[in-house]
């Protein structure tokens, strides 16, 4: 379990095609903080999130977890600590329950119900007969995009991750559900580290710290 912080020290990153996506990023995210990365499309938010998850490796500089290089940790066991939801909906043609429990085979029924309530799915699920066994088809299913996105959120939360990463992961939700999820994330603050990329300025009041990203650089930090 990591205790103190995630730090970027002069992190730059170039994609394999040569595109320089991050320039000398310095940041600190303390354990238990709820942090927003805000910036226009193409500013580098997703690249930073992928760096934190260890999916991209720094071209220069270093990423430290409790002052130890991220790359000293075993990649797979580090990924287990992370609940990552991105803006694309990735569901599989199997039951609702299997979709949500996919990466958490040992989760209990109670964990499942908690994940459904976190994502405001109780009512949706209750309204479906034999709901948990109901098969989801990515196309043409009776689920709305917002409901599908909430299933993706439930899948990340049921992992009981130490670090929760949302990459524009409320983009399909209506305002009411987005606020519901933000309020629930806020309740996890302290216990979990929450990192949330968005281009929406209206929701920034939920966060302890706001990192403004512009052209691959941090242009401003609001605390
Ligand atoms: P954001 O998430 O803020 O919209 P990204 O981190 O996705 O921004 O992208 C930052 C920059 O890196 C953009 O200029 C984007 O076009 C570029 N980029 C993203 N992914 C790749 C990739 N796989 N290969 C090359 N360039 C990329
Ligand atoms: Mg992005």
PDB file of C-alpha atoms and ligand atoms in Angstrom:
ATOM      1  CA  UNK A   1       0.000   0.000   0.000  1.00  0.00           C
ATOM      2  CA  UNK A   2       1.434   3.387  -0.865  1.00  0.00           C
ATOM      3  CA  UNK A   3       1.337   6.011   1.862  1.00  0.00           C
ATOM      4  CA  UNK A   4       2.588   9.448   0.959  1.00  0.00           C
ATOM      5  CA  UNK A   5       2.356  10.683  -2.585  1.00  0.00           C
ATOM      6  CA  UNK A   6       2.771  10.386  -6.303  1.00  0.00           C
ATOM      7  CA  UNK A   7       5.331  12.830  -7.689  1.00  0.00           C
ATOM      8  CA  UNK A   8       6.363  13.847 -11.183  1.00  0.00           C
ATOM      9  CA  UNK A   9       9.850  15.365 -11.417  1.00  0.00           C
ATOM     10  CA  UNK A  10      10.561  17.150 -14.696  1.00  0.00           C
ATOM     11  CA  UNK A  11       8.601  14.568 -16.615  1.00  0.00           C
ATOM     12  CA  UNK A  12       8.606  14.832 -20.381  1.00  0.00           C
ATOM     13  CA  UNK A  13       7.015  12.368 -22.712  1.00  0.00           C
ATOM     14  CA  UNK A  14       7.182  11.850 -26.464  1.00  0.00           C
ATOM     15  CA  UNK A  15       4.916   9.411 -28.264  1.00  0.00           C
ATOM     16  CA  UNK A  16       6.675   6.882 -30.538  1.00  0.00           C
ATOM     17  CA  UNK A  17       5.801   9.061 -33.555  1.00  0.00           C
ATOM     18  CA  UNK A  18       7.862  11.860 -32.006  1.00  0.00           C
ATOM     19  CA  UNK A  19       4.951  13.964 -30.748  1.00  0.00           C
ATOM     20  CA  UNK A  20       6.073  15.736 -27.568  1.00  0.00           C
ATOM     21  CA  UNK A  21       2.967  15.462 -25.366  1.00  0.00           C
ATOM     22  CA  UNK A  22       4.386  16.470 -21.946  1.00  0.00           C
ATOM     23  CA  UNK A  23       7.064  19.039 -21.144  1.00  0.00           C
ATOM     24  CA  UNK A  24       8.791  19.154 -17.747  1.00  0.00           C
ATOM     25  CA  UNK A  25       5.796  18.305 -15.628  1.00  0.00           C
ATOM     26  CA  UNK A  26       6.274  18.713 -11.879  1.00  0.00           C
ATOM     27  CA  UNK A  27       3.414  17.714  -9.665  1.00  0.00           C
ATOM     28  CA  UNK A  28       2.552  16.090  -6.376  1.00  0.00           C
ATOM     29  CA  UNK A  29      -0.635  14.222  -5.588  1.00  0.00           C
ATOM     30  CA  UNK A  30      -0.900  13.310  -1.922  1.00  0.00           C
ATOM     31  CA  UNK A  31      -2.527  10.082  -0.811  1.00  0.00           C
ATOM     32  CA  UNK A  32      -6.219  10.685  -0.193  1.00  0.00           C
ATOM     33  CA  UNK A  33      -6.435  13.864  -2.236  1.00  0.00           C
ATOM     34  CA  UNK A  34      -9.134  14.494  -4.818  1.00  0.00           C
ATOM     35  CA  UNK A  35      -7.395  16.167  -7.731  1.00  0.00           C
ATOM     36  CA  UNK A  36      -8.647  17.459 -11.080  1.00  0.00           C
ATOM     37  CA  UNK A  37      -6.630  17.750 -14.271  1.00  0.00           C
ATOM     38  CA  UNK A  38      -8.348  20.353 -16.374  1.00  0.00           C
ATOM     39  CA  UNK A  39      -7.479  21.462 -19.878  1.00  0.00           C
ATOM     40  CA  UNK A  40      -8.651  21.551 -23.442  1.00  0.00           C
ATOM     41  CA  UNK A  41      -8.768  18.501 -25.617  1.00  0.00           C
ATOM     42  CA  UNK A  42      -5.220  17.593 -26.672  1.00  0.00           C
ATOM     43  CA  UNK A  43      -3.585  19.361 -23.718  1.00  0.00           C
ATOM     44  CA  UNK A  44      -2.096  16.148 -22.284  1.00  0.00           C
ATOM     45  CA  UNK A  45      -4.532  15.009 -19.559  1.00  0.00           C
ATOM     46  CA  UNK A  46      -4.903  11.419 -20.735  1.00  0.00           C
ATOM     47  CA  UNK A  47      -1.163  11.152 -21.302  1.00  0.00           C
ATOM     48  CA  UNK A  48      -0.538  12.151 -17.661  1.00  0.00           C
ATOM     49  CA  UNK A  49      -3.115   9.618 -16.410  1.00  0.00           C
ATOM     50  CA  UNK A  50      -1.509   6.861 -18.475  1.00  0.00           C
ATOM     51  CA  UNK A  51       1.895   7.820 -17.042  1.00  0.00           C
ATOM     52  CA  UNK A  52       0.502   7.485 -13.504  1.00  0.00           C
ATOM     53  CA  UNK A  53      -0.875   4.051 -14.354  1.00  0.00           C
ATOM     54  CA  UNK A  54       2.546   3.076 -15.716  1.00  0.00           C
ATOM     55  CA  UNK A  55       1.184   2.619 -19.241  1.00  0.00           C
ATOM     56  CA  UNK A  56       3.587   5.179 -20.739  1.00  0.00           C
ATOM     57  CA  UNK A  57       7.220   5.447 -19.686  1.00  0.00           C
ATOM     58  CA  UNK A  58       8.845   8.889 -19.186  1.00  0.00           C
ATOM     59  CA  UNK A  59      11.109  10.063 -21.977  1.00  0.00           C
ATOM     60  CA  UNK A  60      12.952  12.075 -19.323  1.00  0.00           C
ATOM     61  CA  UNK A  61      12.426  12.896 -15.669  1.00  0.00           C
ATOM     62  CA  UNK A  62      10.957  10.525 -13.118  1.00  0.00           C
ATOM     63  CA  UNK A  63       7.714   9.434 -11.507  1.00  0.00           C
ATOM     64  CA  UNK A  64       7.968   8.582  -7.827  1.00  0.00           C
ATOM     65  CA  UNK A  65       5.562   6.687  -5.617  1.00  0.00           C
ATOM     66  CA  UNK A  66       6.533   7.292  -1.982  1.00  0.00           C
ATOM     67  CA  UNK A  67       9.904   8.492  -3.326  1.00  0.00           C
ATOM     68  CA  UNK A  68      10.546   5.246  -5.207  1.00  0.00           C
ATOM     69  CA  UNK A  69      10.564   5.032  -8.969  1.00  0.00           C
ATOM     70  CA  UNK A  70       7.212   3.856 -10.326  1.00  0.00           C
ATOM     71  CA  UNK A  71       9.140   1.534 -12.625  1.00  0.00           C
ATOM     72  CA  UNK A  72      10.532  -0.389  -9.639  1.00  0.00           C
ATOM     73  CA  UNK A  73       7.048  -1.641  -8.881  1.00  0.00           C
ATOM     74  CA  UNK A  74       5.707  -4.700 -10.628  1.00  0.00           C
ATOM     75  CA  UNK A  75       3.494  -3.312 -13.392  1.00  0.00           C
ATOM     76  CA  UNK A  76       0.615  -5.736 -12.891  1.00  0.00           C
ATOM     77  CA  UNK A  77       0.458  -5.491  -9.140  1.00  0.00           C
ATOM     78  CA  UNK A  78       0.559  -1.706  -9.417  1.00  0.00           C
ATOM     79  CA  UNK A  79      -2.312  -1.763 -11.917  1.00  0.00           C
ATOM     80  CA  UNK A  80      -4.337  -3.797  -9.413  1.00  0.00           C
ATOM     81  CA  UNK A  81      -4.242  -0.794  -7.084  1.00  0.00           C
ATOM     82  CA  UNK A  82      -5.845   1.392  -9.733  1.00  0.00           C
ATOM     83  CA  UNK A  83      -9.476   1.743 -10.746  1.00  0.00           C
ATOM     84  CA  UNK A  84      -9.294   3.376 -14.171  1.00  0.00           C
ATOM     85  CA  UNK A  85     -12.385   4.552 -16.029  1.00  0.00           C
ATOM     86  CA  UNK A  86     -11.925   6.205 -19.384  1.00  0.00           C
ATOM     87  CA  UNK A  87     -14.393   8.026 -21.588  1.00  0.00           C
ATOM     88  CA  UNK A  88     -14.929   5.052 -23.902  1.00  0.00           C
ATOM     89  CA  UNK A  89     -17.457   2.474 -22.867  1.00  0.00           C
ATOM     90  CA  UNK A  90     -15.892  -0.974 -22.787  1.00  0.00           C
ATOM     91  CA  UNK A  91     -18.490  -3.585 -22.034  1.00  0.00           C
ATOM     92  CA  UNK A  92     -18.413  -7.218 -23.066  1.00  0.00           C
ATOM     93  CA  UNK A  93     -21.193  -9.420 -24.414  1.00  0.00           C
ATOM     94  CA  UNK A  94     -21.839 -11.186 -21.134  1.00  0.00           C
ATOM     95  CA  UNK A  95     -24.048 -10.601 -18.100  1.00  0.00           C
ATOM     96  CA  UNK A  96     -24.200  -7.335 -16.162  1.00  0.00           C
ATOM     97  CA  UNK A  97     -22.711  -9.076 -13.169  1.00  0.00           C
ATOM     98  CA  UNK A  98     -19.831 -10.589 -15.157  1.00  0.00           C
ATOM     99  CA  UNK A  99     -19.102  -7.195 -16.694  1.00  0.00           C
ATOM    100  CA  UNK A 100     -18.906  -5.506 -13.313  1.00  0.00           C
ATOM    101  CA  UNK A 101     -16.989  -8.315 -11.590  1.00  0.00           C
ATOM    102  CA  UNK A 102     -14.639  -8.990 -14.497  1.00  0.00           C
ATOM    103  CA  UNK A 103     -11.490  -7.850 -12.665  1.00  0.00           C
ATOM    104  CA  UNK A 104     -12.743  -8.644  -9.167  1.00  0.00           C
ATOM    105  CA  UNK A 105     -13.602 -12.343  -9.167  1.00  0.00           C
ATOM    106  CA  UNK A 106     -13.510 -12.470  -5.372  1.00  0.00           C
ATOM    107  CA  UNK A 107     -15.978  -9.647  -4.812  1.00  0.00           C
ATOM    108  CA  UNK A 108     -19.026 -10.520  -2.697  1.00  0.00           C
ATOM    109  CA  UNK A 109     -22.716  -9.851  -3.395  1.00  0.00           C
ATOM    110  CA  UNK A 110     -22.466  -6.988  -0.902  1.00  0.00           C
ATOM    111  CA  UNK A 111     -19.511  -5.521  -2.832  1.00  0.00           C
ATOM    112  CA  UNK A 112     -21.589  -5.786  -5.985  1.00  0.00           C
ATOM    113  CA  UNK A 113     -24.560  -3.992  -4.420  1.00  0.00           C
ATOM    114  CA  UNK A 114     -22.249  -1.288  -3.051  1.00  0.00           C
ATOM    115  CA  UNK A 115     -20.750  -0.780  -6.505  1.00  0.00           C
ATOM    116  CA  UNK A 116     -24.251  -0.511  -7.995  1.00  0.00           C
ATOM    117  CA  UNK A 117     -25.291   2.073  -5.413  1.00  0.00           C
ATOM    118  CA  UNK A 118     -22.097   4.055  -5.890  1.00  0.00           C
ATOM    119  CA  UNK A 119     -22.999   4.362  -9.567  1.00  0.00           C
ATOM    120  CA  UNK A 120     -26.716   4.969  -9.001  1.00  0.00           C
ATOM    121  CA  UNK A 121     -27.607   1.698 -10.684  1.00  0.00           C
ATOM    122  CA  UNK A 122     -29.782   0.109  -7.978  1.00  0.00           C
ATOM    123  CA  UNK A 123     -32.998   1.259  -9.524  1.00  0.00           C
ATOM    124  CA  UNK A 124     -31.899   0.402 -13.048  1.00  0.00           C
ATOM    125  CA  UNK A 125     -30.909  -3.075 -11.939  1.00  0.00           C
ATOM    126  CA  UNK A 126     -34.038  -3.560  -9.820  1.00  0.00           C
ATOM    127  CA  UNK A 127     -36.213  -2.740 -12.803  1.00  0.00           C
ATOM    128  CA  UNK A 128     -34.717  -5.538 -14.894  1.00  0.00           C
ATOM    129  CA  UNK A 129     -35.905  -9.062 -14.375  1.00  0.00           C
ATOM    130  CA  UNK A 130     -33.090 -11.462 -13.460  1.00  0.00           C
ATOM    131  CA  UNK A 131     -30.971  -8.372 -13.794  1.00  0.00           C
ATOM    132  CA  UNK A 132     -27.552  -9.674 -12.867  1.00  0.00           C
ATOM    133  CA  UNK A 133     -27.729 -12.425 -15.461  1.00  0.00           C
ATOM    134  CA  UNK A 134     -29.007 -10.115 -18.170  1.00  0.00           C
ATOM    135  CA  UNK A 135     -26.669 -10.128 -21.137  1.00  0.00           C
ATOM    136  CA  UNK A 136     -25.299  -6.818 -22.330  1.00  0.00           C
ATOM    137  CA  UNK A 137     -24.776  -6.196 -25.985  1.00  0.00           C
ATOM    138  CA  UNK A 138     -22.609  -3.264 -26.788  1.00  0.00           C
ATOM    139  CA  UNK A 139     -24.882  -2.304 -29.647  1.00  0.00           C
ATOM    140  CA  UNK A 140     -28.619  -2.178 -29.603  1.00  0.00           C
ATOM    141  CA  UNK A 141     -29.008  -3.033 -25.952  1.00  0.00           C
ATOM    142  CA  UNK A 142     -31.684  -1.503 -23.804  1.00  0.00           C
ATOM    143  CA  UNK A 143     -29.072   0.371 -21.805  1.00  0.00           C
ATOM    144  CA  UNK A 144     -28.461   4.039 -22.406  1.00  0.00           C
ATOM    145  CA  UNK A 145     -24.873   5.271 -22.784  1.00  0.00           C
ATOM    146  CA  UNK A 146     -25.127   6.859 -19.349  1.00  0.00           C
ATOM    147  CA  UNK A 147     -26.184   3.563 -17.774  1.00  0.00           C
ATOM    148  CA  UNK A 148     -23.369   1.736 -19.575  1.00  0.00           C
ATOM    149  CA  UNK A 149     -20.858   4.294 -18.378  1.00  0.00           C
ATOM    150  CA  UNK A 150     -22.128   3.814 -14.839  1.00  0.00           C
ATOM    151  CA  UNK A 151     -21.518   0.069 -15.211  1.00  0.00           C
ATOM    152  CA  UNK A 152     -17.919   0.877 -16.167  1.00  0.00           C
ATOM    153  CA  UNK A 153     -17.676   3.043 -13.043  1.00  0.00           C
ATOM    154  CA  UNK A 154     -19.102   0.214 -10.907  1.00  0.00           C
ATOM    155  CA  UNK A 155     -16.495  -2.137 -12.397  1.00  0.00           C
ATOM    156  CA  UNK A 156     -13.661   0.176 -11.346  1.00  0.00           C
ATOM    157  CA  UNK A 157     -15.050   0.770  -7.854  1.00  0.00           C
ATOM    158  CA  UNK A 158     -15.670  -2.886  -7.015  1.00  0.00           C
ATOM    159  CA  UNK A 159     -11.899  -3.429  -7.329  1.00  0.00           C
ATOM    160  CA  UNK A 160     -11.615  -1.390  -4.130  1.00  0.00           C
ATOM    161  CA  UNK A 161      -8.666   0.459  -5.683  1.00  0.00           C
ATOM    162  CA  UNK A 162      -6.247   2.680  -3.778  1.00  0.00           C
ATOM    163  CA  UNK A 163      -6.151   5.096  -6.694  1.00  0.00           C
ATOM    164  CA  UNK A 164      -9.239   6.025  -8.691  1.00  0.00           C
ATOM    165  CA  UNK A 165      -8.596   7.506 -12.130  1.00  0.00           C
ATOM    166  CA  UNK A 166     -11.439   8.999 -14.153  1.00  0.00           C
ATOM    167  CA  UNK A 167     -10.579  10.182 -17.640  1.00  0.00           C
ATOM    168  CA  UNK A 168     -13.588  12.258 -18.714  1.00  0.00           C
ATOM    169  CA  UNK A 169     -15.461   9.260 -17.359  1.00  0.00           C
ATOM    170  CA  UNK A 170     -18.695  11.124 -16.701  1.00  0.00           C
ATOM    171  CA  UNK A 171     -19.038  12.473 -20.249  1.00  0.00           C
ATOM    172  CA  UNK A 172     -22.149  10.413 -21.013  1.00  0.00           C
ATOM    173  CA  UNK A 173     -23.897  11.178 -17.725  1.00  0.00           C
ATOM    174  CA  UNK A 174     -26.623  13.737 -17.229  1.00  0.00           C
ATOM    175  CA  UNK A 175     -25.828  16.512 -14.745  1.00  0.00           C
ATOM    176  CA  UNK A 176     -27.731  14.839 -11.925  1.00  0.00           C
ATOM    177  CA  UNK A 177     -25.845  11.562 -12.231  1.00  0.00           C
ATOM    178  CA  UNK A 178     -22.537  13.340 -12.671  1.00  0.00           C
ATOM    179  CA  UNK A 179     -23.091  15.190  -9.397  1.00  0.00           C
ATOM    180  CA  UNK A 180     -24.220  11.958  -7.720  1.00  0.00           C
ATOM    181  CA  UNK A 181     -20.930  10.298  -8.726  1.00  0.00           C
ATOM    182  CA  UNK A 182     -18.832  13.321  -7.724  1.00  0.00           C
ATOM    183  CA  UNK A 183     -20.514  13.413  -4.298  1.00  0.00           C
ATOM    184  CA  UNK A 184     -19.781   9.702  -3.863  1.00  0.00           C
ATOM    185  CA  UNK A 185     -16.159  10.153  -4.920  1.00  0.00           C
ATOM    186  CA  UNK A 186     -15.887  12.950  -2.377  1.00  0.00           C
ATOM    187  CA  UNK A 187     -16.961  10.532   0.370  1.00  0.00           C
ATOM    188  CA  UNK A 188     -13.993   8.300  -0.533  1.00  0.00           C
ATOM    189  CA  UNK A 189     -11.521  11.147  -0.181  1.00  0.00           C
ATOM    190  CA  UNK A 190      -8.908  10.456   2.478  1.00  0.00           C
ATOM    191  CA  UNK A 191      -9.328   6.741   2.055  1.00  0.00           C
ATOM    192  CA  UNK A 192      -8.569   6.770  -1.671  1.00  0.00           C
ATOM    193  CA  UNK A 193      -6.640   8.997  -4.028  1.00  0.00           C
ATOM    194  CA  UNK A 194      -8.867  10.365  -6.767  1.00  0.00           C
ATOM    195  CA  UNK A 195      -7.525  11.779 -10.025  1.00  0.00           C
ATOM    196  CA  UNK A 196     -10.130  13.113 -12.425  1.00  0.00           C
ATOM    197  CA  UNK A 197      -9.471  14.567 -15.875  1.00  0.00           C
ATOM    198  CA  UNK A 198     -12.106  16.901 -17.252  1.00  0.00           C
ATOM    199  CA  UNK A 199     -12.553  19.869 -19.541  1.00  0.00           C
ATOM    200  CA  UNK A 200     -15.580  21.028 -17.522  1.00  0.00           C
ATOM    201  CA  UNK A 201     -14.856  24.030 -15.331  1.00  0.00           C
ATOM    202  CA  UNK A 202     -18.285  23.851 -13.648  1.00  0.00           C
ATOM    203  CA  UNK A 203     -17.344  20.809 -11.542  1.00  0.00           C
ATOM    204  CA  UNK A 204     -13.984  22.011 -10.248  1.00  0.00           C
ATOM    205  CA  UNK A 205     -15.436  23.000  -6.868  1.00  0.00           C
ATOM    206  CA  UNK A 206     -15.454  19.300  -5.887  1.00  0.00           C
ATOM    207  CA  UNK A 207     -11.663  19.074  -5.905  1.00  0.00           C
ATOM    208  CA  UNK A 208      -8.942  19.762  -3.323  1.00  0.00           C
ATOM    209  CA  UNK A 209      -6.480  20.683  -6.007  1.00  0.00           C
ATOM    210  CA  UNK A 210      -6.857  21.646  -9.662  1.00  0.00           C
ATOM    211  CA  UNK A 211      -3.960  21.237 -12.067  1.00  0.00           C
ATOM    212  CA  UNK A 212      -4.471  23.263 -15.233  1.00  0.00           C
ATOM    213  CA  UNK A 213      -2.853  21.592 -18.239  1.00  0.00           C
ATOM    214  CA  UNK A 214      -2.022  23.546 -21.350  1.00  0.00           C
ATOM    215  CA  UNK A 215       0.005  22.291 -24.305  1.00  0.00           C
ATOM    216  CA  UNK A 216       1.646  19.542 -22.269  1.00  0.00           C
ATOM    217  CA  UNK A 217       2.575  21.826 -19.387  1.00  0.00           C
ATOM    218  CA  UNK A 218       1.063  22.726 -16.033  1.00  0.00           C
ATOM    219  CA  UNK A 219       0.012  26.329 -16.479  1.00  0.00           C
ATOM    220  CA  UNK A 220      -1.511  26.865 -13.039  1.00  0.00           C
ATOM    221  CA  UNK A 221      -2.312  25.020  -9.806  1.00  0.00           C
ATOM    222  CA  UNK A 222      -5.354  25.993  -7.716  1.00  0.00           C
ATOM    223  CA  UNK A 223      -5.478  24.746  -4.144  1.00  0.00           C
TER     224      UNK A 223
HETATM  225  P1  LIG B   1      -6.131  15.200 -23.628  1.00  0.00           P
HETATM  226  O1  LIG B   1      -6.397  13.938 -22.872  1.00  0.00           O
HETATM  227  O2  LIG B   1      -5.899  16.389 -22.748  1.00  0.00           O
HETATM  228  O3  LIG B   1      -7.196  15.471 -24.648  1.00  0.00           O
HETATM  229  P2  LIG B   1      -3.926  13.666 -24.724  1.00  0.00           P
HETATM  230  O4  LIG B   1      -3.088  13.359 -23.548  1.00  0.00           O
HETATM  231  O5  LIG B   1      -4.800  12.600 -25.245  1.00  0.00           O
HETATM  232  O6  LIG B   1      -4.765  15.018 -24.432  1.00  0.00           O
HETATM  233  O7  LIG B   1      -2.999  14.132 -25.927  1.00  0.00           O
HETATM  234  C1  LIG B   1      -1.935  15.038 -25.782  1.00  0.00           C
HETATM  235  C2  LIG B   1      -1.250  15.204 -27.136  1.00  0.00           C
HETATM  236  O8  LIG B   1      -0.639  13.973 -27.528  1.00  0.00           O
HETATM  237  C3  LIG B   1      -2.209  15.585 -28.262  1.00  0.00           C
HETATM  238  O9  LIG B   1      -1.537  16.459 -29.119  1.00  0.00           O
HETATM  239  C4  LIG B   1      -2.471  14.257 -28.949  1.00  0.00           C
HETATM  240  O10 LIG B   1      -2.791  14.462 -30.301  1.00  0.00           O
HETATM  241  C5  LIG B   1      -1.156  13.536 -28.779  1.00  0.00           C
HETATM  242  N1  LIG B   1      -1.337  12.072 -28.703  1.00  0.00           N
HETATM  243  C6  LIG B   1      -2.175  11.376 -27.902  1.00  0.00           C
HETATM  244  N2  LIG B   1      -2.046  10.052 -28.064  1.00  0.00           N
HETATM  245  C7  LIG B   1      -1.093   9.891 -29.017  1.00  0.00           C
HETATM  246  C8  LIG B   1      -0.496   8.750 -29.649  1.00  0.00           C
HETATM  247  N3  LIG B   1      -0.845   7.511 -29.298  1.00  0.00           N
HETATM  248  N4  LIG B   1       0.459   8.982 -30.575  1.00  0.00           N
HETATM  249  C9  LIG B   1       0.823  10.229 -30.899  1.00  0.00           C
HETATM  250  N5  LIG B   1       0.318  11.345 -30.364  1.00  0.00           N
HETATM  251  C10 LIG B   1      -0.637  11.188 -29.427  1.00  0.00           C
HETATM  252 MG1  LIG B   2      -8.053  12.713 -23.010  1.00  0.00          MG
END
